mmCIF file of C-alpha atoms and ligand atoms in Angstrom:
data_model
loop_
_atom_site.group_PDB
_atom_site.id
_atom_site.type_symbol
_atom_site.label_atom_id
_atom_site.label_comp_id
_atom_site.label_asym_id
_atom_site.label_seq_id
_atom_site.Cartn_x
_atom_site.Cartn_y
_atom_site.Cartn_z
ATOM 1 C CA UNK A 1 0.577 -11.849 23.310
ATOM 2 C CA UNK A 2 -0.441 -10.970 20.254
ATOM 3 C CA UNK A 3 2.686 -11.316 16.979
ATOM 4 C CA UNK A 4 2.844 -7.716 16.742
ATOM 5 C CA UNK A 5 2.313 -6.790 20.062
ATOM 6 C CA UNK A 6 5.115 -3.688 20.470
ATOM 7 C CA UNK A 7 5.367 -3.053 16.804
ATOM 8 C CA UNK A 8 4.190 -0.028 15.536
ATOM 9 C CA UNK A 9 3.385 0.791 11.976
ATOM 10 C CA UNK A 10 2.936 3.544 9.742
ATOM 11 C CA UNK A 11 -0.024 2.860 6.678
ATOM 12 C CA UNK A 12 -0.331 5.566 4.107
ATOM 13 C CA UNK A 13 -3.294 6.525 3.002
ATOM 14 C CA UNK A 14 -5.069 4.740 5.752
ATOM 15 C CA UNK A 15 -8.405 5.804 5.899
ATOM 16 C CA UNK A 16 -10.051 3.981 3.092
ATOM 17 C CA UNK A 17 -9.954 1.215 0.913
ATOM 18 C CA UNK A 18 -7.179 -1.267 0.923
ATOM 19 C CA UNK A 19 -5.583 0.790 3.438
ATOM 20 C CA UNK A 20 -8.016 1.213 6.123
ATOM 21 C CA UNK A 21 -8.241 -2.938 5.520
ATOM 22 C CA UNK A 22 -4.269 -2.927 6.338
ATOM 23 C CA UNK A 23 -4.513 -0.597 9.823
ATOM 24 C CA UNK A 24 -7.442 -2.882 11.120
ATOM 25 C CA UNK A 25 -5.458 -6.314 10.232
ATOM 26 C CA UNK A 26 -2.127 -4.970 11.783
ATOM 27 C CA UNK A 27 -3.916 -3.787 14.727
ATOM 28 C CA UNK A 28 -5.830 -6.923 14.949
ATOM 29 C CA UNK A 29 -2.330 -8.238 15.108
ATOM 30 C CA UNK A 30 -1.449 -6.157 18.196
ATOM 31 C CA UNK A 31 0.538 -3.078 16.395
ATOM 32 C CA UNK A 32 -0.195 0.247 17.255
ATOM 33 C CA UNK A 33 -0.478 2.118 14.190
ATOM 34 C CA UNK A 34 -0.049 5.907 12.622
ATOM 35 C CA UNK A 35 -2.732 6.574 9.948
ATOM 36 C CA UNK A 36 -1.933 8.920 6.879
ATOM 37 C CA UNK A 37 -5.214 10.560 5.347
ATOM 38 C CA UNK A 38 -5.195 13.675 3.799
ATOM 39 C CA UNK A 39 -9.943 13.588 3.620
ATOM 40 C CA UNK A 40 -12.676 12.233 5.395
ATOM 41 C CA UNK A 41 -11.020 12.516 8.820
ATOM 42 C CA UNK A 42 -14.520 11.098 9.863
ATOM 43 C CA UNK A 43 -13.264 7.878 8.248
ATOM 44 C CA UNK A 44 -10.208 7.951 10.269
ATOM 45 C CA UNK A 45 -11.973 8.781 13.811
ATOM 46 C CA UNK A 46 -14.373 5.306 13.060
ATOM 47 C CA UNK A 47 -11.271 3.312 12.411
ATOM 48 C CA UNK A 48 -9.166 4.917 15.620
ATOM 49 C CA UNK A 49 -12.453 3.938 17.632
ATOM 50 C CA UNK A 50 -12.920 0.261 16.087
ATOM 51 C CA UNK A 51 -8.835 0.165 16.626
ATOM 52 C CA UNK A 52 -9.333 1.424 20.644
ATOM 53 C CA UNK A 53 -12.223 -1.792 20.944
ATOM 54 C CA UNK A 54 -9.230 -4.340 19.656
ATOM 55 C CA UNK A 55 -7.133 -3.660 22.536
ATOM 56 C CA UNK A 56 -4.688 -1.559 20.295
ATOM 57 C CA UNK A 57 -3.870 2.120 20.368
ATOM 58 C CA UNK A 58 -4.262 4.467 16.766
ATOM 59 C CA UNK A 59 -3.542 8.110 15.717
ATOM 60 C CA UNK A 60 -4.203 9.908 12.248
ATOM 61 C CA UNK A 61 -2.142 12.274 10.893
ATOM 62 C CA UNK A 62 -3.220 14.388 8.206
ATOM 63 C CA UNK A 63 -0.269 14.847 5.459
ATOM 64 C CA UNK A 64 0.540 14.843 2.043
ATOM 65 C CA UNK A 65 2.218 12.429 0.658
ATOM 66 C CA UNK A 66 3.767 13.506 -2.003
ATOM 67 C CA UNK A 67 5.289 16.420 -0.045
ATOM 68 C CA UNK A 68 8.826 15.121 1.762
ATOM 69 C CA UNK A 69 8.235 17.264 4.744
ATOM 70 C CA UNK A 70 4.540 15.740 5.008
ATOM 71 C CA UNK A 71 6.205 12.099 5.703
ATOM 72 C CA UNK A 72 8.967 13.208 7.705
ATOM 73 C CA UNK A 73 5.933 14.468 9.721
ATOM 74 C CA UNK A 74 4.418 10.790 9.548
ATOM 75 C CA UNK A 75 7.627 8.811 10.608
ATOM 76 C CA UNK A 76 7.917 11.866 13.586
ATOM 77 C CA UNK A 77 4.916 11.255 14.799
ATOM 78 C CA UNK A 78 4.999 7.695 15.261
ATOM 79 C CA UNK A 79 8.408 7.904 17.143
ATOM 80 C CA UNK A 80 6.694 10.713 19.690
ATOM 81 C CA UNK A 81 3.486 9.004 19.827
ATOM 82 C CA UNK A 82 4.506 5.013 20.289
ATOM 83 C CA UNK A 83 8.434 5.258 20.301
ATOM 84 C CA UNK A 84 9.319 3.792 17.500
ATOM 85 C CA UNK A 85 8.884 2.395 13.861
ATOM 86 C CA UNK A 86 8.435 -0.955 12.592
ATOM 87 C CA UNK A 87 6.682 -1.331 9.647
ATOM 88 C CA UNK A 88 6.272 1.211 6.647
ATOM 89 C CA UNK A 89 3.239 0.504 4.692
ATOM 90 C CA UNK A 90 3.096 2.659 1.129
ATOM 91 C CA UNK A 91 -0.381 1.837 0.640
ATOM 92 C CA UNK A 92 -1.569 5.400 -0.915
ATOM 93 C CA UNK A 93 -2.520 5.094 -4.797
ATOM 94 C CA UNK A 94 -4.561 6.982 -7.580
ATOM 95 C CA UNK A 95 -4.971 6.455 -11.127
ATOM 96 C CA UNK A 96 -6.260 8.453 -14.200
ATOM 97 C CA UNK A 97 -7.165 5.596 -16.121
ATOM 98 C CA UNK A 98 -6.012 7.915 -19.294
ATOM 99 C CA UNK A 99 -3.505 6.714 -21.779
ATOM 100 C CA UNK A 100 -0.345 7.725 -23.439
ATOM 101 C CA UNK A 101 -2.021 9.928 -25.674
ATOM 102 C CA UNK A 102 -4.116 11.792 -23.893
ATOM 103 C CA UNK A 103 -2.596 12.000 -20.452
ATOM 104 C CA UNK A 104 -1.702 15.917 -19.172
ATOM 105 C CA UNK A 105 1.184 16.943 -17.823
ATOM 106 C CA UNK A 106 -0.260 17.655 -14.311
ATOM 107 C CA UNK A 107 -2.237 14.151 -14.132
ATOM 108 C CA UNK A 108 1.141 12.409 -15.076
ATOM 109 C CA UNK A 109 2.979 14.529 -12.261
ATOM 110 C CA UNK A 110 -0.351 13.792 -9.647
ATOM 111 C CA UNK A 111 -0.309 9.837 -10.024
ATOM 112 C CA UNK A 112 3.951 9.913 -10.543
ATOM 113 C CA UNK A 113 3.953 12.034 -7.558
ATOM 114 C CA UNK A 114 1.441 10.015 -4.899
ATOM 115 C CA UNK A 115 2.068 6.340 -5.986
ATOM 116 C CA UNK A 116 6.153 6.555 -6.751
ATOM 117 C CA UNK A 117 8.283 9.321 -5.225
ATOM 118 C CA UNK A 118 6.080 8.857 -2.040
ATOM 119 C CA UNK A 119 7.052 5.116 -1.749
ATOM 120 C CA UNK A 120 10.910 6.285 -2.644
ATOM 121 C CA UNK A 121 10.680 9.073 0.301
ATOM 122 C CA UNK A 122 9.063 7.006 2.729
ATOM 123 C CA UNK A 123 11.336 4.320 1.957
ATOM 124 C CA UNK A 124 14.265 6.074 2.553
ATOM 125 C CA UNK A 125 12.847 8.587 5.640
ATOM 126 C CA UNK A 126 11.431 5.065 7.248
ATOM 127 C CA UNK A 127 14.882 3.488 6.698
ATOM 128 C CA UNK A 128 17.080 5.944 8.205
ATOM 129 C CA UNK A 129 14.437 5.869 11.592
ATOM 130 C CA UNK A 130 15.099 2.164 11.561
ATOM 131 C CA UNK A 131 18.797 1.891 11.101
ATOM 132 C CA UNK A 132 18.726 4.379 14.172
ATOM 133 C CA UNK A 133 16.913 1.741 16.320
ATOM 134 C CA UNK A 134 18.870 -1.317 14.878
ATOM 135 C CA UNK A 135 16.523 -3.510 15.261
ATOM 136 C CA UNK A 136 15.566 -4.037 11.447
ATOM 137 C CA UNK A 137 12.334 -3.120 9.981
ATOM 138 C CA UNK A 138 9.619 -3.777 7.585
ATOM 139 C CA UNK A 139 8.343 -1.760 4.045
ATOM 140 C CA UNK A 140 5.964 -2.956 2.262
ATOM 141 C CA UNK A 141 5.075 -1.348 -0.614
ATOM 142 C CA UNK A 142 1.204 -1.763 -2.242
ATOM 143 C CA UNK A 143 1.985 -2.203 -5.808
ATOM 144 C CA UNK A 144 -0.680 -3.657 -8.524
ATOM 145 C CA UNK A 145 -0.480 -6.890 -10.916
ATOM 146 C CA UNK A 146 0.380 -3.897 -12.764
ATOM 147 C CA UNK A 147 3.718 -3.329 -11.557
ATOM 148 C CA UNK A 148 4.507 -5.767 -14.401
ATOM 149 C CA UNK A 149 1.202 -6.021 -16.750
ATOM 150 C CA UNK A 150 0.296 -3.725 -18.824
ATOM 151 C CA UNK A 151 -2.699 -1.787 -18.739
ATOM 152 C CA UNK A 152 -3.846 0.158 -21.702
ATOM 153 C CA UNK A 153 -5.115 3.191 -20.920
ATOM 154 C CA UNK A 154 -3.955 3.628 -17.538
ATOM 155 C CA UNK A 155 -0.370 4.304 -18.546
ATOM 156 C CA UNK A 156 1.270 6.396 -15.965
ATOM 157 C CA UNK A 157 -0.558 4.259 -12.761
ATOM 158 C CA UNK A 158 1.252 1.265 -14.879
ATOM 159 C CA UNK A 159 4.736 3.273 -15.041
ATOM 160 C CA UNK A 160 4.402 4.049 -11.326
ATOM 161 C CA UNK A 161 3.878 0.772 -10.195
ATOM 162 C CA UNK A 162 6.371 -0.100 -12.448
ATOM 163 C CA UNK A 163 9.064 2.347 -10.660
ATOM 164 C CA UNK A 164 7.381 0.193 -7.277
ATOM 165 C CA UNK A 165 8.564 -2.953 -8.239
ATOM 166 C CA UNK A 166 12.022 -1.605 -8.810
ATOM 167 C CA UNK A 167 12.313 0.008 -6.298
ATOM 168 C CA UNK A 168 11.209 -2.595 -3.676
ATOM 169 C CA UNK A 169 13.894 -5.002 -5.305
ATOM 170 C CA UNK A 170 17.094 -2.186 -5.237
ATOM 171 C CA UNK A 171 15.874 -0.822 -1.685
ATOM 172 C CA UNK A 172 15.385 -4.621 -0.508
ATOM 173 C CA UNK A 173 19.548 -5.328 -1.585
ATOM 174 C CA UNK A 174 20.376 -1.598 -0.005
ATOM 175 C CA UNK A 175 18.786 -2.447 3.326
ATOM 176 C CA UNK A 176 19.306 -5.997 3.852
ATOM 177 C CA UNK A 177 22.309 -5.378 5.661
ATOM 178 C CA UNK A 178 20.047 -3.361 8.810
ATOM 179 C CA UNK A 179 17.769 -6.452 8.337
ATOM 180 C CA UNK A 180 15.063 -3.785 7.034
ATOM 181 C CA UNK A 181 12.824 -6.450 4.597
ATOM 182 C CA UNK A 182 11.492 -4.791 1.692
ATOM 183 C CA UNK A 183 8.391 -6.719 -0.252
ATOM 184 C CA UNK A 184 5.132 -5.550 -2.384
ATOM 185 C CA UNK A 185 2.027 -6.851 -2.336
ATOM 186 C CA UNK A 186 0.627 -6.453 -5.775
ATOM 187 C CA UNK A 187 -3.309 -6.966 -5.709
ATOM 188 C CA UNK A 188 -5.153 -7.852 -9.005
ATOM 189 C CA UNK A 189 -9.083 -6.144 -8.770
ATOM 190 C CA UNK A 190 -10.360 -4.979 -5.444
ATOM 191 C CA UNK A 191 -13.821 -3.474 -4.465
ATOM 192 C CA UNK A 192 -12.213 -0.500 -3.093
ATOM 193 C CA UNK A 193 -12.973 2.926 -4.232
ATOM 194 C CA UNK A 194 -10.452 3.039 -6.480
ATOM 195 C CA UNK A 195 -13.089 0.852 -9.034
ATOM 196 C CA UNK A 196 -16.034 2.565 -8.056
ATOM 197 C CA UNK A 197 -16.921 3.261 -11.984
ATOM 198 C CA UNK A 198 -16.419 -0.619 -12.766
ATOM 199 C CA UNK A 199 -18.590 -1.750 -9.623
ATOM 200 C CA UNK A 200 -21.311 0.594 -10.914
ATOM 201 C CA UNK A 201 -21.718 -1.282 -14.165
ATOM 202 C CA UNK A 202 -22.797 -4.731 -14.104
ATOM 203 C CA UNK A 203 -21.744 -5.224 -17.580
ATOM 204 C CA UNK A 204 -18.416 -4.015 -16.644
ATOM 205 C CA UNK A 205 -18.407 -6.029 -13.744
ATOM 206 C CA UNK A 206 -19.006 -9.575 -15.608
ATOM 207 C CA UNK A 207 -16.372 -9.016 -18.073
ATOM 208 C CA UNK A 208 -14.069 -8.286 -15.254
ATOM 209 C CA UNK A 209 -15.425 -11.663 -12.803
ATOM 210 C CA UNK A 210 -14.868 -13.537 -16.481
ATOM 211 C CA UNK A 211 -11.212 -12.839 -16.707
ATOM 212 C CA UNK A 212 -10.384 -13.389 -13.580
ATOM 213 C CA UNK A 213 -9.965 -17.086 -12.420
ATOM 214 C CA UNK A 214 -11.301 -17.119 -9.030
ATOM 215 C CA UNK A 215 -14.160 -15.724 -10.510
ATOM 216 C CA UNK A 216 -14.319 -12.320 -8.910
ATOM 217 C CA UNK A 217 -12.943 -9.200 -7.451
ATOM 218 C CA UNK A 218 -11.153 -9.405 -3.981
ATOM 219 C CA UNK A 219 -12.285 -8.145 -0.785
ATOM 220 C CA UNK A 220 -9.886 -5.523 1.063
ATOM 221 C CA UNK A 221 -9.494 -7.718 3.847
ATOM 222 C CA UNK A 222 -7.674 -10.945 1.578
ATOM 223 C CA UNK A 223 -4.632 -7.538 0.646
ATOM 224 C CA UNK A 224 -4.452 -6.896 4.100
ATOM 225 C CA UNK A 225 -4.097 -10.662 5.699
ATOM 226 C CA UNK A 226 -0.477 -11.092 3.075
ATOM 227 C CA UNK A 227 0.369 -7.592 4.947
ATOM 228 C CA UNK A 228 -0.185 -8.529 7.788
ATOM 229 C CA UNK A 229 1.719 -12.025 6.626
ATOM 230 C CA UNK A 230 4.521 -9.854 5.665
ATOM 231 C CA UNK A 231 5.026 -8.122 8.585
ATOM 232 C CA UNK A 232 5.694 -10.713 10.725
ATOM 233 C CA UNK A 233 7.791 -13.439 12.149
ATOM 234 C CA UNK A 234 6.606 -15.669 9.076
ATOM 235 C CA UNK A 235 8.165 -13.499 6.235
ATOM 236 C CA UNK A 236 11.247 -13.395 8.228
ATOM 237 C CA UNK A 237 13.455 -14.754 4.957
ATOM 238 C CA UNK A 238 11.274 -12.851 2.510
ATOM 239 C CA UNK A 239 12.853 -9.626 0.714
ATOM 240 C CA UNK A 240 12.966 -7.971 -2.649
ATOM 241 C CA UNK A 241 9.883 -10.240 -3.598
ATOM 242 C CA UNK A 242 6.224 -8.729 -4.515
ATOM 243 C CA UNK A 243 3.289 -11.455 -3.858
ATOM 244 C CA UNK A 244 1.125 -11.062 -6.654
ATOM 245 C CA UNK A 245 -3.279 -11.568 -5.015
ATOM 246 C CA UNK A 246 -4.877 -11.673 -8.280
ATOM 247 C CA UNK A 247 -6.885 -14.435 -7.783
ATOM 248 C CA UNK A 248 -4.819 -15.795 -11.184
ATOM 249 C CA UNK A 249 -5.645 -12.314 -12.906
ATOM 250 C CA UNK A 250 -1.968 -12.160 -14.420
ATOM 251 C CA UNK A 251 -2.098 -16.389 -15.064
ATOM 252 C CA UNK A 252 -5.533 -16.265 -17.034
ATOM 253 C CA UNK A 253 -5.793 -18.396 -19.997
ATOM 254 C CA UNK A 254 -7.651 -17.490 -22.896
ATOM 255 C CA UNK A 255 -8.517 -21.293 -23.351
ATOM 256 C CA UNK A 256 -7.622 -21.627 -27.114
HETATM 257 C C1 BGC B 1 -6.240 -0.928 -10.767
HETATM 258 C C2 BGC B 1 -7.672 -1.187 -11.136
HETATM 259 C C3 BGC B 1 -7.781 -2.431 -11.997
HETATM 260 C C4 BGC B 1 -7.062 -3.591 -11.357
HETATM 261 C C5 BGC B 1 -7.055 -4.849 -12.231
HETATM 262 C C6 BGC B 1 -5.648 -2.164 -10.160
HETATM 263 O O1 BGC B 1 -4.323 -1.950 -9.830
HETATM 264 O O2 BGC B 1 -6.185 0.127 -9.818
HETATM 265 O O3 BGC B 1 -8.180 -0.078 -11.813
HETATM 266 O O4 BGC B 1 -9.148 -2.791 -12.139
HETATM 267 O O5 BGC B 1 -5.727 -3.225 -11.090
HETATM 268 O O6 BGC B 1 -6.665 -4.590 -13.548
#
Protein backbone atom coordinates (compact mmCIF):
# COMPACT_ATOMS: atom_id res chain seq x y z
CA UNK A 1 0.00 0.00 0.00
CA UNK A 2 0.99 3.03 -0.98
CA UNK A 3 1.76 6.01 2.37
CA UNK A 4 -1.17 7.88 1.39
CA UNK A 5 -3.28 5.32 0.30
CA UNK A 6 -6.94 6.59 1.91
CA UNK A 7 -5.88 10.15 2.27
CA UNK A 8 -7.43 12.57 0.30
CA UNK A 9 -6.22 16.04 -0.42
CA UNK A 10 -7.34 19.24 -1.53
CA UNK A 11 -4.42 21.43 -3.83
CA UNK A 12 -5.39 24.92 -4.76
CA UNK A 13 -4.72 26.12 -7.77
CA UNK A 14 -3.92 22.74 -9.11
CA UNK A 15 -3.79 22.85 -12.61
CA UNK A 16 -0.46 24.38 -13.33
CA UNK A 17 2.79 25.05 -12.16
CA UNK A 18 3.94 24.11 -8.75
CA UNK A 19 0.58 22.94 -8.13
CA UNK A 20 -0.21 20.57 -10.79
CA UNK A 21 3.58 19.19 -9.62
CA UNK A 22 1.91 18.76 -5.95
CA UNK A 23 -1.53 16.73 -7.23
CA UNK A 24 0.72 14.31 -9.37
CA UNK A 25 3.33 13.68 -6.32
CA UNK A 26 0.43 13.16 -3.75
CA UNK A 27 -1.31 10.97 -6.07
CA UNK A 28 1.80 9.19 -6.89
CA UNK A 29 1.69 8.71 -3.18
CA UNK A 30 -1.73 6.99 -3.29
CA UNK A 31 -4.11 10.14 -2.25
CA UNK A 32 -7.02 10.85 -4.08
CA UNK A 33 -7.08 14.40 -4.68
CA UNK A 34 -9.65 17.56 -5.35
CA UNK A 35 -8.11 20.03 -7.86
CA UNK A 36 -8.91 23.88 -7.59
CA UNK A 37 -8.51 25.75 -11.08
CA UNK A 38 -10.40 28.55 -11.92
CA UNK A 39 -8.70 28.32 -16.36
CA UNK A 40 -7.50 25.92 -18.66
CA UNK A 41 -9.84 23.14 -17.49
CA UNK A 42 -8.00 21.31 -20.42
CA UNK A 43 -5.00 21.36 -18.06
CA UNK A 44 -6.97 19.83 -15.38
CA UNK A 45 -8.70 16.94 -17.62
CA UNK A 46 -4.70 15.84 -18.71
CA UNK A 47 -3.76 15.73 -15.08
CA UNK A 48 -7.24 13.77 -13.89
CA UNK A 49 -6.28 11.30 -16.86
CA UNK A 50 -2.37 10.95 -15.98
CA UNK A 51 -3.86 10.73 -12.15
CA UNK A 52 -6.58 7.71 -13.37
CA UNK A 53 -3.11 5.76 -15.09
CA UNK A 54 -1.38 5.95 -11.34
CA UNK A 55 -3.94 3.87 -9.83
CA UNK A 56 -5.45 7.00 -8.00
CA UNK A 57 -8.80 8.68 -8.42
CA UNK A 58 -8.97 12.91 -9.22
CA UNK A 59 -11.75 15.57 -9.62
CA UNK A 60 -11.45 19.41 -10.52
CA UNK A 61 -13.46 21.85 -9.22
CA UNK A 62 -13.64 25.12 -10.68
CA UNK A 63 -13.72 27.98 -7.80
CA UNK A 64 -12.42 31.06 -6.74
CA UNK A 65 -10.33 31.31 -4.26
CA UNK A 66 -10.52 34.27 -2.91
CA UNK A 67 -14.32 33.99 -2.58
CA UNK A 68 -15.21 32.05 1.01
CA UNK A 69 -18.15 30.35 -0.49
CA UNK A 70 -15.81 29.14 -3.51
CA UNK A 71 -13.65 26.98 -0.83
CA UNK A 72 -16.38 25.92 1.24
CA UNK A 73 -17.36 24.49 -2.20
CA UNK A 74 -13.74 22.85 -2.44
CA UNK A 75 -13.62 21.24 1.13
CA UNK A 76 -17.61 20.02 0.17
CA UNK A 77 -16.68 18.44 -2.57
CA UNK A 78 -13.97 16.41 -1.39
CA UNK A 79 -16.10 15.09 1.59
CA UNK A 80 -19.04 13.99 -1.15
CA UNK A 81 -16.64 12.85 -3.64
CA UNK A 82 -13.87 10.69 -1.44
CA UNK A 83 -15.36 11.08 2.19
CA UNK A 84 -13.15 12.96 3.74
CA UNK A 85 -10.19 15.51 4.09
CA UNK A 86 -6.69 15.06 4.85
CA UNK A 87 -4.47 17.37 3.58
CA UNK A 88 -5.08 21.16 2.64
CA UNK A 89 -2.62 22.35 0.18
CA UNK A 90 -2.73 26.48 -0.34
CA UNK A 91 -0.70 26.28 -3.31
CA UNK A 92 -2.56 29.20 -5.44
CA UNK A 93 -0.23 32.43 -5.90
CA UNK A 94 0.13 35.61 -8.19
CA UNK A 95 2.32 38.48 -8.09
CA UNK A 96 2.48 42.02 -9.68
CA UNK A 97 6.02 42.35 -9.45
CA UNK A 98 5.17 46.31 -8.83
CA UNK A 99 6.48 48.14 -5.86
CA UNK A 100 5.38 50.31 -3.06
CA UNK A 101 5.11 53.18 -5.15
CA UNK A 102 3.44 52.30 -7.88
CA UNK A 103 1.20 49.46 -6.82
CA UNK A 104 -2.92 50.18 -7.34
CA UNK A 105 -5.32 49.67 -5.07
CA UNK A 106 -7.04 46.78 -6.96
CA UNK A 107 -3.58 44.87 -7.72
CA UNK A 108 -2.80 45.16 -3.89
CA UNK A 109 -6.43 43.77 -3.09
CA UNK A 110 -5.94 40.87 -6.22
CA UNK A 111 -2.50 39.40 -4.88
CA UNK A 112 -3.71 40.21 -0.84
CA UNK A 113 -6.83 38.53 -1.78
CA UNK A 114 -5.55 35.07 -3.73
CA UNK A 115 -2.21 34.39 -1.87
CA UNK A 116 -3.36 35.47 1.98
CA UNK A 117 -7.04 35.54 2.97
CA UNK A 118 -7.39 32.35 0.76
CA UNK A 119 -4.74 30.45 2.86
CA UNK A 120 -6.55 32.06 6.20
CA UNK A 121 -10.13 30.71 4.83
CA UNK A 122 -9.00 27.49 3.75
CA UNK A 123 -7.16 27.11 6.83
CA UNK A 124 -9.83 27.61 8.98
CA UNK A 125 -12.87 25.92 6.56
CA UNK A 126 -10.22 22.78 6.22
CA UNK A 127 -9.78 22.80 10.02
CA UNK A 128 -13.22 22.75 11.18
CA UNK A 129 -13.84 19.52 8.41
CA UNK A 130 -10.97 17.90 10.23
CA UNK A 131 -11.73 18.45 13.84
CA UNK A 132 -15.17 16.87 12.71
CA UNK A 133 -13.37 13.62 11.66
CA UNK A 134 -10.82 13.64 14.61
CA UNK A 135 -8.41 12.13 13.07
CA UNK A 136 -5.93 15.19 12.67
CA UNK A 137 -4.97 16.67 9.45
CA UNK A 138 -2.46 18.29 7.31
CA UNK A 139 -2.10 22.26 5.77
CA UNK A 140 0.47 23.12 4.07
CA UNK A 141 0.74 26.33 2.96
CA UNK A 142 3.08 27.30 -0.41
CA UNK A 143 4.82 30.32 0.78
CA UNK A 144 8.12 31.86 -1.03
CA UNK A 145 11.83 32.51 0.40
CA UNK A 146 9.91 35.58 0.42
CA UNK A 147 7.81 35.02 3.28
CA UNK A 148 10.87 36.48 5.05
CA UNK A 149 13.22 38.20 2.22
CA UNK A 150 12.56 41.02 0.81
CA UNK A 151 11.88 41.62 -2.64
CA UNK A 152 11.99 45.05 -4.09
CA UNK A 153 9.53 45.65 -6.33
CA UNK A 154 7.25 42.94 -5.67
CA UNK A 155 5.99 44.41 -2.42
CA UNK A 156 2.55 43.20 -1.77
CA UNK A 157 3.45 39.25 -3.08
CA UNK A 158 6.31 39.89 -0.23
CA UNK A 159 3.59 41.21 2.42
CA UNK A 160 1.37 38.25 1.53
CA UNK A 161 3.74 35.70 1.99
CA UNK A 162 4.68 37.48 4.82
CA UNK A 163 0.96 37.22 6.42
CA UNK A 164 1.75 33.11 5.23
CA UNK A 165 4.42 32.61 7.44
CA UNK A 166 2.44 33.99 10.32
CA UNK A 167 -0.14 32.52 9.85
CA UNK A 168 1.18 28.93 9.42
CA UNK A 169 3.05 29.47 12.86
CA UNK A 170 -0.35 30.93 14.97
CA UNK A 171 -2.71 28.32 13.07
CA UNK A 172 0.06 25.50 13.73
CA UNK A 173 -0.21 26.44 17.98
CA UNK A 174 -4.29 26.81 17.42
CA UNK A 175 -4.59 23.35 15.90
CA UNK A 176 -2.05 21.30 17.49
CA UNK A 177 -4.36 20.20 19.96
CA UNK A 178 -6.74 18.17 16.91
CA UNK A 179 -3.22 17.00 15.79
CA UNK A 180 -3.96 19.18 12.50
CA UNK A 181 0.08 19.95 11.45
CA UNK A 182 0.46 23.19 9.92
CA UNK A 183 3.95 23.80 7.78
CA UNK A 184 5.01 25.98 4.52
CA UNK A 185 7.08 25.11 2.01
CA UNK A 186 8.77 28.24 0.86
CA UNK A 187 10.44 27.66 -2.70
CA UNK A 188 13.27 30.03 -3.86
CA UNK A 189 13.02 30.32 -8.14
CA UNK A 190 10.95 27.81 -10.01
CA UNK A 191 10.38 27.38 -13.84
CA UNK A 192 6.77 27.64 -13.39
CA UNK A 193 4.70 30.17 -15.11
CA UNK A 194 4.81 32.40 -12.57
CA UNK A 195 8.64 33.46 -14.14
CA UNK A 196 7.73 33.16 -17.55
CA UNK A 197 9.23 36.90 -18.27
CA UNK A 198 12.64 35.85 -16.48
CA UNK A 199 12.85 32.39 -18.44
CA UNK A 200 12.38 34.40 -21.64
CA UNK A 201 15.55 36.39 -21.14
CA UNK A 202 18.73 34.68 -21.06
CA UNK A 203 20.38 37.61 -19.60
CA UNK A 204 17.87 37.58 -16.93
CA UNK A 205 18.22 34.09 -16.53
CA UNK A 206 22.20 34.07 -15.80
CA UNK A 207 22.01 36.71 -13.28
CA UNK A 208 19.37 34.71 -11.59
CA UNK A 209 21.49 30.89 -12.00
CA UNK A 210 24.54 33.34 -10.55
CA UNK A 211 22.88 34.12 -7.30
CA UNK A 212 21.64 31.16 -6.62
CA UNK A 213 24.04 28.47 -5.14
CA UNK A 214 22.96 25.36 -6.69
CA UNK A 215 23.40 27.10 -9.70
CA UNK A 216 19.90 27.23 -11.08
CA UNK A 217 16.21 27.46 -10.91
CA UNK A 218 14.21 24.43 -9.46
CA UNK A 219 12.08 22.09 -11.21
CA UNK A 220 8.29 21.83 -9.95
CA UNK A 221 8.71 18.39 -9.12
CA UNK A 222 11.83 19.06 -6.17
CA UNK A 223 8.44 21.67 -4.32
CA UNK A 224 6.28 18.91 -4.65
CA UNK A 225 8.56 15.80 -3.25
CA UNK A 226 8.94 18.19 0.53
CA UNK A 227 4.91 18.20 0.04
CA UNK A 228 4.57 15.21 -0.43
CA UNK A 229 7.38 14.78 2.59
CA UNK A 230 5.11 16.83 4.62
CA UNK A 231 2.18 15.08 4.29
CA UNK A 232 3.14 12.05 5.56
CA UNK A 233 4.07 9.69 8.29
CA UNK A 234 7.70 11.30 8.15
CA UNK A 235 6.69 14.93 9.18
CA UNK A 236 4.70 13.44 11.88
CA UNK A 237 6.60 15.88 14.68
CA UNK A 238 6.84 18.75 12.23
CA UNK A 239 4.48 21.94 12.84
CA UNK A 240 4.60 25.68 12.71
CA UNK A 241 7.91 25.26 10.61
CA UNK A 242 8.26 26.49 6.76
CA UNK A 243 11.18 24.45 4.81
CA UNK A 244 12.83 26.94 2.88
CA UNK A 245 13.93 24.93 -1.25
CA UNK A 246 16.02 27.66 -2.44
CA UNK A 247 18.73 25.81 -3.49
CA UNK A 248 20.74 28.35 -0.81
CA UNK A 249 18.91 31.41 -2.55
CA UNK A 250 18.28 33.09 1.00
CA UNK A 251 22.12 31.72 2.29
CA UNK A 252 24.03 33.26 -0.82
CA UNK A 253 27.23 34.89 -0.12
CA UNK A 254 28.40 37.74 -1.91
CA UNK A 255 32.04 36.34 -1.47
CA UNK A 256 33.74 39.58 -0.19
C1 LIG B 1 8.69 34.69 -6.95
C2 LIG B 1 9.53 34.79 -8.19
C3 LIG B 1 10.99 34.97 -7.82
C4 LIG B 1 11.43 33.93 -6.82
C5 LIG B 1 12.87 34.13 -6.34
C6 LIG B 1 9.24 33.63 -6.05
O1 LIG B 1 8.49 33.53 -4.90
O2 LIG B 1 7.36 34.33 -7.32
O3 LIG B 1 9.09 35.86 -8.97
O4 LIG B 1 11.80 34.83 -8.98
O5 LIG B 1 10.57 33.96 -5.71
O6 LIG B 1 13.13 35.44 -5.94
Amino acid sequence: MKELTGKVAVVTGGNSGIGAAIVLELAERGAQVVIDYVAHPEAENELERKIASLGSRAVGVKADISLVADIELLVSRAVSTFGQLDIFVNNAGIETRTSVLDTSESQYDKVLAINLKSAFFSTQIAARQMIKQEAGGRIINITSVHEDWPMPGNTAYCLSKGGMRMLTRTAALELAPHGILVTAVGPGAVATPINLSTMKDPALMQKLDSVIPLGRMAKPEEIAQVVGFLSGGGASYMTAATLFVDGGLMHQSPGL
